Short mmCIF file of C-alpha atoms in Angstrom, two decimals:
data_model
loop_
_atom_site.label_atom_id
_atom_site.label_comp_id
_atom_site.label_asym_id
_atom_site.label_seq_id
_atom_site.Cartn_x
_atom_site.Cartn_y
_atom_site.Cartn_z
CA UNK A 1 147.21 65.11 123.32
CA UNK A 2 147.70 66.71 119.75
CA UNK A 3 145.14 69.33 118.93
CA UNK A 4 143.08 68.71 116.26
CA UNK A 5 143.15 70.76 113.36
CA UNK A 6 140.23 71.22 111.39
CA UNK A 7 140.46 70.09 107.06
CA UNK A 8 136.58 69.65 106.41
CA UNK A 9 134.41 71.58 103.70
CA UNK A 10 133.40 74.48 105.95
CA UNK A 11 134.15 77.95 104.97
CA UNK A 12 132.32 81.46 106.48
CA UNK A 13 133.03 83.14 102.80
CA UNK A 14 130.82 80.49 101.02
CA UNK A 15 128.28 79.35 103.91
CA UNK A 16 127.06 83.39 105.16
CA UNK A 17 124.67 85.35 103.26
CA UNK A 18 126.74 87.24 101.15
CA UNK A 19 124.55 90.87 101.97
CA UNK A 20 125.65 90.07 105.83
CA UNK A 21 129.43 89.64 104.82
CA UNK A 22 129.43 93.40 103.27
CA UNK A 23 126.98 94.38 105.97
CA UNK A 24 128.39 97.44 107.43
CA UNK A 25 127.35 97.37 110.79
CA UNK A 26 125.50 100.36 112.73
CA UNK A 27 127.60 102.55 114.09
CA UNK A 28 126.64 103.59 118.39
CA UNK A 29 127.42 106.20 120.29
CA UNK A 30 129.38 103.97 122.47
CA UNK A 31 131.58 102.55 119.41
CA UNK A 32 133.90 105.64 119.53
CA UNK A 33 134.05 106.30 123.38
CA UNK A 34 133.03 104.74 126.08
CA UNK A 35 130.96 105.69 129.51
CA UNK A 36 133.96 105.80 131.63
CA UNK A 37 132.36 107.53 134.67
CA UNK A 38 134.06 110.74 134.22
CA UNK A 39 132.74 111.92 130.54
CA UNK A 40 129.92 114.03 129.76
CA UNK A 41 128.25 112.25 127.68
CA UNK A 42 125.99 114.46 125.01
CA UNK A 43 126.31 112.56 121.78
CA UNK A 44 123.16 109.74 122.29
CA UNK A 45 120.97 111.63 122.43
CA UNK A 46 119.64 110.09 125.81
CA UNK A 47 118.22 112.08 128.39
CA UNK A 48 120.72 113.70 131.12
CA UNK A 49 118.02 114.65 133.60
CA UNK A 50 117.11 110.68 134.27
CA UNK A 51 114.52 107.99 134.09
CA UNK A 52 110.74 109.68 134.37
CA UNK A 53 110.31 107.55 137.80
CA UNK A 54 108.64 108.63 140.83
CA UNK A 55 110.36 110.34 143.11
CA UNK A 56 110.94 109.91 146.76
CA UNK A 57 109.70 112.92 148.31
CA UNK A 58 112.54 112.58 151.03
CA UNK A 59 115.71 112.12 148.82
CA UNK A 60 114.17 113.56 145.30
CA UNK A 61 115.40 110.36 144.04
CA UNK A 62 113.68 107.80 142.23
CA UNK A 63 111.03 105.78 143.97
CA UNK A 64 111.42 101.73 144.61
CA UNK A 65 110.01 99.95 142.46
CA UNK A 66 107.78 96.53 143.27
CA UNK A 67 109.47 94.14 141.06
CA UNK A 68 108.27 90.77 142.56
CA UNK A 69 111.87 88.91 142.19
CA UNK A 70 110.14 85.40 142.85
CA UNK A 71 107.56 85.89 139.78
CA UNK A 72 111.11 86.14 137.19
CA UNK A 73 111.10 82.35 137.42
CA UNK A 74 107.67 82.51 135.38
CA UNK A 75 107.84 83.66 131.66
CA UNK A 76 106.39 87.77 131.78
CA UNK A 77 102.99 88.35 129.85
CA UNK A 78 103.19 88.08 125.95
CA UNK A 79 100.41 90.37 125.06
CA UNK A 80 100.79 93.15 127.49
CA UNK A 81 97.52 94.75 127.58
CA UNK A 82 97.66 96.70 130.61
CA UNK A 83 100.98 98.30 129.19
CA UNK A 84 99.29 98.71 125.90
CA UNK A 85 96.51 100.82 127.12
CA UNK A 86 98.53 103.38 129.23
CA UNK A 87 100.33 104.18 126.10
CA UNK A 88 96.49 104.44 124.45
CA UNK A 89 95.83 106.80 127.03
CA UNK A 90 98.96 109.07 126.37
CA UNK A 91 98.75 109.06 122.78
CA UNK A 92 94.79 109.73 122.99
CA UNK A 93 95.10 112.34 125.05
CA UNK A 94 97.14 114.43 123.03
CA UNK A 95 95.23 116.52 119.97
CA UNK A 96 95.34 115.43 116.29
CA UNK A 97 97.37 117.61 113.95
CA UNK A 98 95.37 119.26 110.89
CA UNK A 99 91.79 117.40 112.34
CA UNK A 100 88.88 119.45 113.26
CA UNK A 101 87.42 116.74 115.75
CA UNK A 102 89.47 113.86 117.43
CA UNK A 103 89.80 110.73 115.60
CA UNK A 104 88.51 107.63 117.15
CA UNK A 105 90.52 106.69 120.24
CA UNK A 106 93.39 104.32 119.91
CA UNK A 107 93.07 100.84 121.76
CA UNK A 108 95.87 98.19 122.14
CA UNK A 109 94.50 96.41 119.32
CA UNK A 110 96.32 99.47 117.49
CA UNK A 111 99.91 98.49 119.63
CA UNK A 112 102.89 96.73 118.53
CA UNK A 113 105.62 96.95 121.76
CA UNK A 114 109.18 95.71 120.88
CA UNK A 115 112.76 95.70 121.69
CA UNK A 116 113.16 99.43 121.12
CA UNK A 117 111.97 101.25 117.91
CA UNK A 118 114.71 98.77 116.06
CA UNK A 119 112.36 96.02 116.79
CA UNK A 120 109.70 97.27 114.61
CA UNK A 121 112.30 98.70 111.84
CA UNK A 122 113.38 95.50 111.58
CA UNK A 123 109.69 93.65 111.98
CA UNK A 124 108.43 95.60 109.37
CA UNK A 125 110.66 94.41 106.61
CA UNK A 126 110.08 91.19 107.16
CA UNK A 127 106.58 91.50 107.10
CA UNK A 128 106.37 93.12 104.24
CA UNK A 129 109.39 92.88 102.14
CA UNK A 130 110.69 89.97 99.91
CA UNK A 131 114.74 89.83 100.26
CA UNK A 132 116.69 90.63 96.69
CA UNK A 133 113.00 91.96 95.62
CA UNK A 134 111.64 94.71 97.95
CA UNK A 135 112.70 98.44 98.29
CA UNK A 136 112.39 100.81 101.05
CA UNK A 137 112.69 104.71 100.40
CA UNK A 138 114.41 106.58 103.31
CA UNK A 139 114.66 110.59 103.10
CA UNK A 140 118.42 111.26 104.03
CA UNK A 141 120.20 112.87 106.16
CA UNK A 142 118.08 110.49 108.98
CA UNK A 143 118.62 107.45 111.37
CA UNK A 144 121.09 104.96 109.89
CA UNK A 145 119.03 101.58 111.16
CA UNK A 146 116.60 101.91 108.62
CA UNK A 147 119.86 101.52 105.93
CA UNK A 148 121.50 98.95 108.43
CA UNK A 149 118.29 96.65 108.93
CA UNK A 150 117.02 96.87 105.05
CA UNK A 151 120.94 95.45 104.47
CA UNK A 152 120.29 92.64 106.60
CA UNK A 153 117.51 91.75 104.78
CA UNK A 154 118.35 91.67 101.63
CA UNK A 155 116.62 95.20 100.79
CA UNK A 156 117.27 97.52 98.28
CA UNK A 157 117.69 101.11 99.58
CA UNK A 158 116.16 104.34 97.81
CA UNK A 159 117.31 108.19 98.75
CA UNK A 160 114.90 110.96 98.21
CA UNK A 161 117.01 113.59 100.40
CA UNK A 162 115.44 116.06 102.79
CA UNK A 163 115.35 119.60 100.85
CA UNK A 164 118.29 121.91 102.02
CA UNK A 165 116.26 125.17 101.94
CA UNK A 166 112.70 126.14 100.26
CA UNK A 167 113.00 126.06 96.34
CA UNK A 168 111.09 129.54 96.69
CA UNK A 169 112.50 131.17 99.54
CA UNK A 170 115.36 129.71 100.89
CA UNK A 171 113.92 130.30 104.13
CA UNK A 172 117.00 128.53 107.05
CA UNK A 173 113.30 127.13 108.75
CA UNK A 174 112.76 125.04 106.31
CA UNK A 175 115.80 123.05 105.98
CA UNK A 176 115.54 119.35 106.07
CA UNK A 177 111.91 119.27 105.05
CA UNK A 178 110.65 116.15 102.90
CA UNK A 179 111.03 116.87 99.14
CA UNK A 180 107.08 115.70 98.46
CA UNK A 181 107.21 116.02 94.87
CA UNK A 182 110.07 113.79 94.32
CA UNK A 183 109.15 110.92 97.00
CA UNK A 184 105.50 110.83 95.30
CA UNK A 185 106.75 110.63 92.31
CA UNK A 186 109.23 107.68 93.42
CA UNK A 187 106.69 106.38 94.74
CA UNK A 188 104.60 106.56 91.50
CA UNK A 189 107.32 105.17 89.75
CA UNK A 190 108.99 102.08 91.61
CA UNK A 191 106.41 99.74 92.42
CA UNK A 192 109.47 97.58 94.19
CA UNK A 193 109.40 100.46 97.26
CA UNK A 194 107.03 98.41 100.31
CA UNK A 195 107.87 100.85 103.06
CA UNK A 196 108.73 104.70 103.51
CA UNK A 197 110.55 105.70 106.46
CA UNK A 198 109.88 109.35 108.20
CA UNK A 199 111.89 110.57 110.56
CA UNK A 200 110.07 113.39 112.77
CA UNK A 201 111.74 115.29 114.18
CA UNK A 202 114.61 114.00 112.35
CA UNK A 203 118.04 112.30 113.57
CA UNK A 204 120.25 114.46 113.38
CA UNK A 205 118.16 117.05 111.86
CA UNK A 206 115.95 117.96 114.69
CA UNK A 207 113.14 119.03 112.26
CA UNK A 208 109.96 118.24 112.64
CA UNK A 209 108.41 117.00 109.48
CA UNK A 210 104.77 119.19 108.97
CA UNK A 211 101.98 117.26 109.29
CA UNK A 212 100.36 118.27 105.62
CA UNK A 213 103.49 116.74 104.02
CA UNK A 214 103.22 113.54 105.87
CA UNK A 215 99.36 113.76 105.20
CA UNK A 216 99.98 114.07 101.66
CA UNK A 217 102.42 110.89 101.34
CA UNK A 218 99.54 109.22 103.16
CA UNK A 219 97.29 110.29 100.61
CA UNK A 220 99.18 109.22 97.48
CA UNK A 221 96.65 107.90 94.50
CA UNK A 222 98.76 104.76 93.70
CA UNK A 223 101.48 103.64 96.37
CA UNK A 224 100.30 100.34 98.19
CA UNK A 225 103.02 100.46 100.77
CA UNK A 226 103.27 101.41 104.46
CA UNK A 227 104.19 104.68 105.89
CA UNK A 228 106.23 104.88 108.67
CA UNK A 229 106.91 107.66 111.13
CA UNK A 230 109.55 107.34 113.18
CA UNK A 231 108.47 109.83 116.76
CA UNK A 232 111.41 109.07 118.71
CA UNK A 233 111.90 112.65 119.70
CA UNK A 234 108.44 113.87 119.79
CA UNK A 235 108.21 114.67 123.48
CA UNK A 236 110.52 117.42 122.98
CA UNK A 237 108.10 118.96 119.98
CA UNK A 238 104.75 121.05 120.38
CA UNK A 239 101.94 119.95 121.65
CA UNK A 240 99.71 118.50 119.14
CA UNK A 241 102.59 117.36 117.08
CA UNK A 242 102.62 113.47 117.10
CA UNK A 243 100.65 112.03 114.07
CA UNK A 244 100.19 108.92 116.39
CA UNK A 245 96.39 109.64 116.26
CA UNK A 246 95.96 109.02 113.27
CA UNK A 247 96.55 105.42 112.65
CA UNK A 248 92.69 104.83 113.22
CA UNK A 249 92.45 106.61 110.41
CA UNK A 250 95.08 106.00 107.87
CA UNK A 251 95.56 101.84 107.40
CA UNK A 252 98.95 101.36 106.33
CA UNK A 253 100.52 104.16 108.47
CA UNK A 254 102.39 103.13 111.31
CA UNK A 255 103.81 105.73 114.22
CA UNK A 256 106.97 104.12 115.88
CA UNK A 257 108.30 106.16 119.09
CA UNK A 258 110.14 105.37 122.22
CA UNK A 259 110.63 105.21 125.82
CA UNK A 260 114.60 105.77 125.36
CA UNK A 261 114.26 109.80 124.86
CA UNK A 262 111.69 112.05 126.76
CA UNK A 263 111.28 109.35 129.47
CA UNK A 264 115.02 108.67 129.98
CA UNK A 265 114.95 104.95 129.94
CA UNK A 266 117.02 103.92 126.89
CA UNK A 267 118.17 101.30 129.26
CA UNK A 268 115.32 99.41 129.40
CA UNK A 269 114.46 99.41 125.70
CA UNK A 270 111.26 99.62 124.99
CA UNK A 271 109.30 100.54 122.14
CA UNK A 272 105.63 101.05 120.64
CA UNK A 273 104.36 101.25 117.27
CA UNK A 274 100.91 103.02 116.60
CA UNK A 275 99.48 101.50 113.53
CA UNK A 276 95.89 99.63 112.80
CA UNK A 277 94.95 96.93 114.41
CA UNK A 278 95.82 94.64 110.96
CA UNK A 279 99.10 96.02 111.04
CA UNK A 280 99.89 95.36 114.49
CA UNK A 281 98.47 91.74 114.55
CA UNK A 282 100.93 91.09 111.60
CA UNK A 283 103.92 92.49 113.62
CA UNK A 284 102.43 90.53 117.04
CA UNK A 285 102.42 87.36 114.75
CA UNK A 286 105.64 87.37 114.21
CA UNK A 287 107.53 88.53 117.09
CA UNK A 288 109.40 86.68 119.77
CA UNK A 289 106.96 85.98 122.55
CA UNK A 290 108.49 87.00 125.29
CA UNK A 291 110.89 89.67 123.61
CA UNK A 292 109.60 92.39 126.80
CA UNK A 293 110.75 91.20 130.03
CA UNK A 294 109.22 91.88 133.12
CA UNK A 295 111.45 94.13 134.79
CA UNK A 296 111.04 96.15 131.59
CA UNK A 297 107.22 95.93 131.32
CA UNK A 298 107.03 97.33 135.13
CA UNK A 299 109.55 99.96 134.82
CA UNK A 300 107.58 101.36 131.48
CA UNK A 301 104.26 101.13 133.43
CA UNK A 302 105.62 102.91 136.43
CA UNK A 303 107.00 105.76 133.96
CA UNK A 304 103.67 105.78 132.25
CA UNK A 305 101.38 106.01 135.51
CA UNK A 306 100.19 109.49 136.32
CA UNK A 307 103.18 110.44 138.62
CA UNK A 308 105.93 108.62 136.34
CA UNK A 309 104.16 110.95 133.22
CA UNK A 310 104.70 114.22 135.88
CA UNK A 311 108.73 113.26 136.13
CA UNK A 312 108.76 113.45 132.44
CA UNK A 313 106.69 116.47 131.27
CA UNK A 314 109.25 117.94 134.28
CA UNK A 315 112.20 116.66 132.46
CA UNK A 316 111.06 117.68 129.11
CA UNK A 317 110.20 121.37 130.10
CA UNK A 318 114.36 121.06 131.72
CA UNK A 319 115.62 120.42 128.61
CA UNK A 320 113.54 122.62 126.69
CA UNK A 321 114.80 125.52 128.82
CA UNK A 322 118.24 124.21 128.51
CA UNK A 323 117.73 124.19 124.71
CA UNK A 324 117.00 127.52 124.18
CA UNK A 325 120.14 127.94 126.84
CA UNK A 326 122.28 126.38 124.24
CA UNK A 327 120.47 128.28 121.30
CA UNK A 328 121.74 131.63 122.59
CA UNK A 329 125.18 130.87 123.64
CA UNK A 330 126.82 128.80 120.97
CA UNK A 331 126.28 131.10 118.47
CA UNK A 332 128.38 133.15 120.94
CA UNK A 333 131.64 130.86 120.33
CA UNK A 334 134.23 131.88 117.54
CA UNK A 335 134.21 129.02 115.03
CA UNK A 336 130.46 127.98 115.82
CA UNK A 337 128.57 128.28 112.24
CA UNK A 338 124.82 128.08 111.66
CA UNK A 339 122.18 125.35 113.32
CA UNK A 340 121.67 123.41 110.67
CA UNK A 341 118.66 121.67 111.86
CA UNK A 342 115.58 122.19 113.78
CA UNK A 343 114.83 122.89 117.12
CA UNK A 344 112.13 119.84 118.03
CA UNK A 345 114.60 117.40 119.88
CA UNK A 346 116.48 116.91 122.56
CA UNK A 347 119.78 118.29 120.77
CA UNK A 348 121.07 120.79 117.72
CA UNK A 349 122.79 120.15 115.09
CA UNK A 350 125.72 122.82 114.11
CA UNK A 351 128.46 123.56 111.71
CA UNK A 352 131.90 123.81 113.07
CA UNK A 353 133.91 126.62 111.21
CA UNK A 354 137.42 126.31 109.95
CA UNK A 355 139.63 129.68 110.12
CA UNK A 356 138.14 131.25 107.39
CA UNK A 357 135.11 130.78 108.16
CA UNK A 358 133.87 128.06 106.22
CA UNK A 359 132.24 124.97 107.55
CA UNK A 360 134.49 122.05 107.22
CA UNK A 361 134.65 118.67 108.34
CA UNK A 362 138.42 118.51 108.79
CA UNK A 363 138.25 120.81 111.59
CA UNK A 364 134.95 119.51 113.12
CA UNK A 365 136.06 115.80 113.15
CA UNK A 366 139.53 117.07 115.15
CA UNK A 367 136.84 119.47 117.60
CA UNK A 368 134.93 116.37 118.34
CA UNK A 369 138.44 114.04 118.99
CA UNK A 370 139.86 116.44 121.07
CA UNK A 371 136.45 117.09 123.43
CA UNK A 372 136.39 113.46 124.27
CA UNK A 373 140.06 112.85 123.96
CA UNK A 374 141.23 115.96 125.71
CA UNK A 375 138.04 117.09 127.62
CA UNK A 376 136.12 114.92 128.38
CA UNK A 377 132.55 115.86 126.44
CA UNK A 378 132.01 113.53 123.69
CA UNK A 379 129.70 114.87 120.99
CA UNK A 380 128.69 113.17 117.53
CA UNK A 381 130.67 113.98 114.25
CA UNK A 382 127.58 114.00 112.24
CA UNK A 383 129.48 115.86 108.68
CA UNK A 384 129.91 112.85 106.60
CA UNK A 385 126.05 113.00 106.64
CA UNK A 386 124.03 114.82 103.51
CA UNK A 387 123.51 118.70 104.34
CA UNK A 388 125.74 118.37 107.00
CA UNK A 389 128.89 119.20 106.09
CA UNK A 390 131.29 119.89 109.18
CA UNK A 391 128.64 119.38 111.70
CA UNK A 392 128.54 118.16 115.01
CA UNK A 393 124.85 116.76 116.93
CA UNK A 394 125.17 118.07 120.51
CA UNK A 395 122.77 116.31 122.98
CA UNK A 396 121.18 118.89 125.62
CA UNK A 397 122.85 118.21 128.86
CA UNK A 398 121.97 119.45 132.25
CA UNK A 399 122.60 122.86 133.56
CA UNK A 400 126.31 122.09 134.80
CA UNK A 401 126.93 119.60 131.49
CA UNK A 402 126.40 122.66 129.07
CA UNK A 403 127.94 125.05 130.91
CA UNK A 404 130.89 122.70 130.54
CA UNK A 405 130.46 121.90 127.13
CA UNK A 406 130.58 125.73 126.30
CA UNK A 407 133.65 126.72 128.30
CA UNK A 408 135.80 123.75 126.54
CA UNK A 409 134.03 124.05 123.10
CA UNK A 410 135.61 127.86 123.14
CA UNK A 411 139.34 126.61 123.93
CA UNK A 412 139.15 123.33 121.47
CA UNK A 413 138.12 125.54 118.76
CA UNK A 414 140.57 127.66 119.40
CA UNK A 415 143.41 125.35 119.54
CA UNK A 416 142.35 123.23 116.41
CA UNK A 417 141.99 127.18 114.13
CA UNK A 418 145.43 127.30 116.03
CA UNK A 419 147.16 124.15 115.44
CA UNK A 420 147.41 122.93 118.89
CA UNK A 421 144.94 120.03 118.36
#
């Protein structure tokens, strides 16, 4: 039989949006190199220490788990209240940056839960943004989804960058601070701009935007919009740090963070937005109804039970210690130029130095080829980024995973100032 070959109307250029054909897709951690078994892998920023699971007292390995296999047959719970509250109590039990007394508790009327933080990125523009009319304002360098989903719908995109250094002092410690002048008064200006996004501590800064600043934005005498504060990282910060708190106060702020960092389970994907409970009806309304699966909504509860929270604060406190491991050798290293960022995530962002000393992305993107190519530890080129120029973002490994990452990071740098790479 003949095939047939199709001669009607139909053609992809004419029938797709014409913002999805230029869309240029998000760019993973996994695009460039995959998990092959044998790599270290410290460019995801995901947690090397594990899932924050119980452990088995016997084999210091995680705990079973109940799943009840015969109950998958049967759709899992839309609203999940129980798994709304035990993120309530984490979140309530922390204190309130810049508040004398605690602000009224948080409930899981105040809860959003999606597929990851991207869930609620995405959520929130179509809840509040008309496509070809709307305007978000991002604060570069930061997470690339916010760029990525605002494409998708039809969004128009505004930069306020992150400052590079004080105005006054030019103090390193406050690099990749917001510029609060400038987004209030693009704010004050563009009526267009629906939502700001806030990334704290910043990806791939690792800064942790202060509280007053964010405070300030919240405060602003004429923007209508939503503020949004992206937490992913904020288990790795000081105490007291998360602005989560203070969505019973603030109505149109929202506080997204995750399950994928701190408690090690960016395989489950799962994520929760703090916001009022107006907010988070809106985003409810909307959403899939069954978008968190079972398996996912037990494995989250586990980690958020008393003993899961003990694996994690465990794990954190690891790669804290492992941070400040990293913060006092790679400075050590020939070629290594300053951190560039902050020191409130899971990883650190630092120039790679050409010959003469000079940061330079050249060098840095052949560094980062030849550890994954070569060696084996696959890092994030992170210099085509603003402020970063000839940078790499180095996840926090365990003990054995740095030590590894320092001993090759020495020799690659070598042999790319040398030619060899």
């Amino acid at each position: 039989m003949a095939e047939t070959t199709y001669t009607g109307p139909f053609r992809l250029e004419t029938c797709a949006r014409p913002n999805i054909l230029k869309l240029v897709p998000y760019r993973c951690a996994r695009d460039d190199y995959k998990d092959d078994g044998t790599n270290i892998l410290l460019d995801a920023n995901e947690n090397s220490f594990g899932p924050s699971l119980p452990l088995d007292s016997d084999t210091s390995s995680p705990a079973p788990i109940d799943v009840q296999f015969p109950g998958l047959n049967r759709y899992p719970d839309p609203h999940q209240i129980p798994l709304k509250q035990l993120f309530c109590n984490l979140r309530n039990a922390d204190p309130s940056p810049l508040s004398a007394a605690p602000p009224p508790p948080i409930t899981p009327a105040n809860l959003f839960l999606g597929v990851g933080s991207d869930e609620c990125i995405d959520a929130l523009l179509r809840c509040f943004c008309a496509p070809g009319v709307s305007k978000i304002l991002t604060c570069p360098p930061t997470y690339g989804m916010y760029t990525v989903s605002a494409t998708i719908n039809d969004l128009t995109v505004v930069p306020v960058p992150l400052r590079l250094a004080h105005p006054a002092t030019n103090n390193p410690a406050d690099t990749f601070q917001l510029d609060v002048p400038a987004v209030m008064a693009t704010l004050a200006q563009d009526k267009d701009i629906k939502i700001i996004y806030i990334c704290s501590p910043g990806n791939p800064t690792g800064t942790l935007i202060t509280p007053e600043s964010i405070k300030e934005i919240l405060n602003h005498p004429t923007y209508e919009g939503i503020v949004v504060v992206d937490e992913a990282y904020i288990d790795f910060s000081p105490a007291g740090a998360s602005v989560a708190p203070w969505c019973t106060l603030y109505p149109n702020l929202v506080v997204m963070q995750t399950l994928s960092k701190a408690f090690g389970l960016a395989g489950i994907r799962l994520g929760a937005s703090f916001t009022s409970p107006a907010i988070a009806t809106l985003l409810n309304s909307l959403k899939a109804p069954y978008s968190i699966s079972t398996p996912t909504s037990i494995l989250a509860s586990t980690a958020l039970s008393a003993q899961g929270l003990s694996v994690m604060n465990k794990h954190a406190a690891d790669i804290k210690r492992q941070r400040d491991f990293l913060l006092s050798e790679l400075p050590k290293i020939p070629g290594i130029g300053r951190l560039r960022g902050g020191v409130d995530g899971n990883f650190l962002l630092y120039e790679i130095l050409d010959a003469e000393g000079r940061p330079d992305n050249d060098v840095a993107g052949r560094v980062y080829k030849a550890l994954a190519e070569r060696m084996g530890v696959v890092v994030r080129f992170r210099g085509a980024e603003k402020g970063c120029l000839g940078c790499l973002r180095v996840t926090v490994g365990t003990e054995p995973e740095n030590l590894r990452l320092l001993e090759v990071l020495r020799e690659v740098i070598e042999g790319v100032h040398a030619g060899r790479y």
